[in-house]
mmCIF file of C-alpha atoms in Angstrom:
data_model
loop_
_atom_site.group_PDB
_atom_site.id
_atom_site.type_symbol
_atom_site.label_atom_id
_atom_site.label_comp_id
_atom_site.label_asym_id
_atom_site.label_seq_id
_atom_site.Cartn_x
_atom_site.Cartn_y
_atom_site.Cartn_z
ATOM 1 C CA MET A 1 -95.652 160.938 18.334
ATOM 2 C CA SER A 2 -95.790 162.971 21.139
ATOM 3 C CA SER A 3 -97.519 166.345 20.120
ATOM 4 C CA VAL A 4 -95.704 168.303 23.484
ATOM 5 C CA LEU A 5 -92.736 167.119 22.155
ATOM 6 C CA HIS A 6 -93.329 167.777 18.161
ATOM 7 C CA PHE A 7 -91.554 170.677 19.351
ATOM 8 C CA PRO A 8 -88.142 169.231 22.184
ATOM 9 C CA PRO A 9 -88.161 171.012 25.276
ATOM 10 C CA ALA A 10 -85.422 173.847 25.623
ATOM 11 C CA SER A 11 -81.603 173.249 27.484
ATOM 12 C CA PRO A 12 -82.103 173.555 31.429
ATOM 13 C CA GLN A 13 -79.911 176.955 30.519
ATOM 14 C CA GLN A 14 -82.014 177.846 27.987
ATOM 15 C CA SER A 15 -84.893 177.571 29.359
ATOM 16 C CA VAL A 16 -83.150 179.671 32.970
ATOM 17 C CA ALA A 17 -82.191 182.670 31.163
ATOM 18 C CA TYR A 18 -85.513 182.867 28.918
ATOM 19 C CA LEU A 19 -87.559 182.715 32.352
ATOM 20 C CA GLN A 20 -85.770 185.036 34.357
ATOM 21 C CA HIS A 21 -85.470 187.410 31.807
ATOM 22 C CA LYS A 22 -89.448 186.383 31.529
ATOM 23 C CA LEU A 23 -89.727 187.910 35.320
ATOM 24 C CA SER A 24 -88.155 191.139 34.523
ATOM 25 C CA PHE A 25 -90.987 192.148 32.472
ATOM 26 C CA TYR A 26 -94.072 191.168 35.271
ATOM 27 C CA ALA A 27 -95.185 191.165 39.155
ATOM 28 C CA ASP A 28 -97.793 188.995 40.010
ATOM 29 C CA ALA A 29 -100.599 189.969 43.361
ATOM 30 C CA TRP A 30 -99.051 187.909 45.902
ATOM 31 C CA ASP A 31 -95.573 189.553 45.242
ATOM 32 C CA LEU A 32 -96.781 193.032 45.009
ATOM 33 C CA ALA A 33 -99.119 192.703 47.836
ATOM 34 C CA GLU A 34 -95.753 191.411 49.774
ATOM 35 C CA ASP A 35 -93.868 194.227 48.545
ATOM 36 C CA LEU A 36 -96.393 196.365 49.936
ATOM 37 C CA ALA A 37 -97.353 195.099 53.318
ATOM 38 C CA GLN A 38 -93.324 195.942 53.759
ATOM 39 C CA GLY A 39 -93.754 199.006 52.316
ATOM 40 C CA ILE A 40 -90.888 198.903 50.014
ATOM 41 C CA THR A 41 -89.872 201.650 48.208
ATOM 42 C CA GLN A 42 -88.388 200.982 45.335
ATOM 43 C CA ILE A 43 -91.663 200.699 43.457
ATOM 44 C CA MET A 44 -94.695 202.521 42.942
ATOM 45 C CA VAL A 45 -98.024 200.924 41.335
ATOM 46 C CA ILE A 46 -99.667 202.767 38.282
ATOM 47 C CA ASP A 47 -103.492 202.404 37.576
ATOM 48 C CA ALA A 48 -102.708 203.143 33.528
ATOM 49 C CA ARG A 49 -107.169 202.974 33.631
ATOM 50 C CA SER A 50 -108.962 206.629 33.224
ATOM 51 C CA ARG A 51 -109.598 208.261 36.641
ATOM 52 C CA GLU A 52 -113.732 207.728 36.925
ATOM 53 C CA ALA A 53 -112.564 203.399 37.299
ATOM 54 C CA TYR A 54 -109.504 204.391 39.455
ATOM 55 C CA GLU A 55 -111.847 206.521 41.452
ATOM 56 C CA ALA A 56 -114.465 202.795 42.384
ATOM 57 C CA GLY A 57 -111.635 200.844 43.164
ATOM 58 C CA HIS A 58 -108.041 200.967 43.268
ATOM 59 C CA ILE A 59 -104.809 199.287 44.921
ATOM 60 C CA CYS A 60 -103.802 200.731 48.149
ATOM 61 C CA GLY A 61 -100.792 203.373 47.161
ATOM 62 C CA ALA A 62 -101.714 202.935 43.365
ATOM 63 C CA LEU A 63 -101.262 206.710 41.747
ATOM 64 C CA SER A 64 -103.567 207.045 39.053
ATOM 65 C CA PHE A 65 -101.977 207.845 35.665
ATOM 66 C CA PRO A 66 -104.238 206.889 32.996
ATOM 67 C CA HIS A 67 -102.087 205.465 29.784
ATOM 68 C CA ARG A 68 -103.013 208.073 27.587
ATOM 69 C CA THR A 69 -102.243 210.920 29.412
ATOM 70 C CA MET A 70 -98.288 209.609 29.852
ATOM 71 C CA THR A 71 -96.150 212.038 28.464
ATOM 72 C CA ALA A 72 -92.239 214.140 29.333
ATOM 73 C CA GLU A 73 -93.811 216.611 31.039
ATOM 74 C CA SER A 74 -96.815 214.402 32.717
ATOM 75 C CA THR A 75 -93.923 212.316 34.060
ATOM 76 C CA ALA A 76 -91.766 214.971 34.750
ATOM 77 C CA ALA A 77 -91.368 214.419 38.044
ATOM 78 C CA LEU A 78 -91.659 210.515 38.874
ATOM 79 C CA ASP A 79 -88.630 209.402 40.197
ATOM 80 C CA ARG A 80 -86.039 207.123 37.918
ATOM 81 C CA ARG A 81 -85.094 205.232 40.043
ATOM 82 C CA THR A 82 -88.437 203.811 41.530
ATOM 83 C CA VAL A 83 -89.842 200.944 39.930
ATOM 84 C CA TYR A 84 -93.041 201.631 38.899
ATOM 85 C CA ILE A 85 -95.745 198.568 38.153
ATOM 86 C CA THR A 86 -98.712 199.245 35.922
ATOM 87 C CA TYR A 87 -101.825 197.896 35.596
ATOM 88 C CA CYS A 88 -105.443 197.999 34.545
ATOM 89 C CA ASP A 89 -108.110 195.807 34.513
ATOM 90 C CA GLY A 90 -106.951 192.594 33.933
ATOM 91 C CA ILE A 91 -105.523 190.586 31.298
ATOM 92 C CA GLY A 92 -108.400 191.431 28.799
ATOM 93 C CA CYS A 93 -107.678 195.106 28.599
ATOM 94 C CA ASN A 94 -104.228 196.830 27.318
ATOM 95 C CA GLY A 95 -103.660 200.037 29.365
ATOM 96 C CA SER A 96 -101.056 198.597 31.073
ATOM 97 C CA THR A 97 -98.973 197.771 28.605
ATOM 98 C CA LYS A 98 -99.478 200.769 27.307
ATOM 99 C CA ALA A 99 -98.631 202.598 30.427
ATOM 100 C CA ALA A 100 -95.772 200.786 30.456
ATOM 101 C CA LEU A 101 -94.425 200.834 26.679
ATOM 102 C CA ARG A 102 -95.235 204.722 27.204
ATOM 103 C CA LEU A 103 -92.878 204.409 30.731
ATOM 104 C CA ALA A 104 -90.375 203.127 29.266
ATOM 105 C CA ALA A 105 -90.097 205.407 26.006
ATOM 106 C CA LEU A 106 -89.650 207.453 28.410
ATOM 107 C CA GLY A 107 -86.760 206.109 30.266
ATOM 108 C CA PHE A 108 -88.210 204.539 33.394
ATOM 109 C CA GLN A 109 -87.632 200.890 34.384
ATOM 110 C CA VAL A 110 -91.129 199.215 33.909
ATOM 111 C CA LYS A 111 -93.040 196.018 35.394
ATOM 112 C CA GLU A 112 -96.801 194.768 34.635
ATOM 113 C CA LEU A 113 -99.433 193.315 37.146
ATOM 114 C CA ILE A 114 -100.259 189.451 35.969
ATOM 115 C CA GLY A 115 -104.190 189.561 35.516
ATOM 116 C CA GLY A 116 -104.187 193.587 36.460
ATOM 117 C CA LEU A 117 -106.951 194.393 38.945
ATOM 118 C CA ASP A 118 -109.051 191.262 38.198
ATOM 119 C CA PHE A 119 -106.626 188.562 40.144
ATOM 120 C CA TRP A 120 -105.588 191.331 42.221
ATOM 121 C CA LYS A 121 -109.485 191.151 43.914
ATOM 122 C CA ARG A 122 -109.252 187.334 43.441
ATOM 123 C CA ASP A 123 -106.231 186.930 45.571
ATOM 124 C CA GLY A 124 -108.209 188.570 48.460
ATOM 125 C CA HIS A 125 -105.801 192.154 48.366
ATOM 126 C CA PRO A 126 -106.966 195.229 49.788
ATOM 127 C CA LEU A 127 -108.252 197.965 48.113
ATOM 128 C CA THR A 128 -109.220 201.544 48.218
ATOM 129 C CA THR A 129 -111.726 204.271 47.022
ATOM 130 C CA GLY A 130 -112.215 207.993 45.819
ATOM 131 C CA PRO A 131 -109.662 210.032 44.340
ATOM 132 C CA GLN A 132 -106.554 209.551 46.805
ATOM 133 C CA PRO A 133 -104.492 206.487 46.843
ATOM 134 C CA GLY A 134 -105.163 205.942 49.753
ATOM 135 C CA ALA A 135 -102.654 203.719 52.240
ATOM 136 C CA TRP A 136 -101.673 200.020 52.858
ATOM 137 C CA PRO A 137 -103.698 199.042 55.874
ATOM 138 C CA GLN A 138 -102.451 197.431 58.160
ATOM 139 C CA ALA A 139 -103.673 194.476 59.347
ATOM 140 C CA ALA A 140 -103.526 193.239 55.729
ATOM 141 C CA THR A 141 -100.790 190.956 54.907
ATOM 142 C CA ALA A 142 -99.826 188.766 52.003
ATOM 143 C CA ALA A 143 -99.929 185.131 53.192
ATOM 144 C CA GLY A 144 -98.607 183.604 50.131
ATOM 145 C CA CYS A 145 -100.474 182.268 47.478
ATOM 146 C CA GLY A 146 -99.145 178.467 47.880
ATOM 147 C CA CYS A 147 -97.688 177.774 44.627
#
């Protein structure tokens, strides 16, 4: 018997429901870069790493907000109509998950960036350094990942 088919596949309708649900939790680097390049204002990128890691290099426009510092008081100025995209170093780090959990528990809409900063850099998207968020470079565009 087939190892793959040992557990039968879901129906097409079940697959649609599951995959739509799954995509409601995640964003990938190409989609995020495209939105940032277009100046989409309904999202805000949150770097959940330490401030030192943030200053060494972060996604252009990302807000430094280490997950350990997220409380009702520290998030009071955040706009609840915004969708917050959290990231950390990459798949070996769960800082983005902890940040997304804290924000969601406080009533914010969240998504995690798949692969974090590692996948962002792998795809060749722009970074900035220092303590300020910086801005999306005018010359940078998201051409598409071909997927």
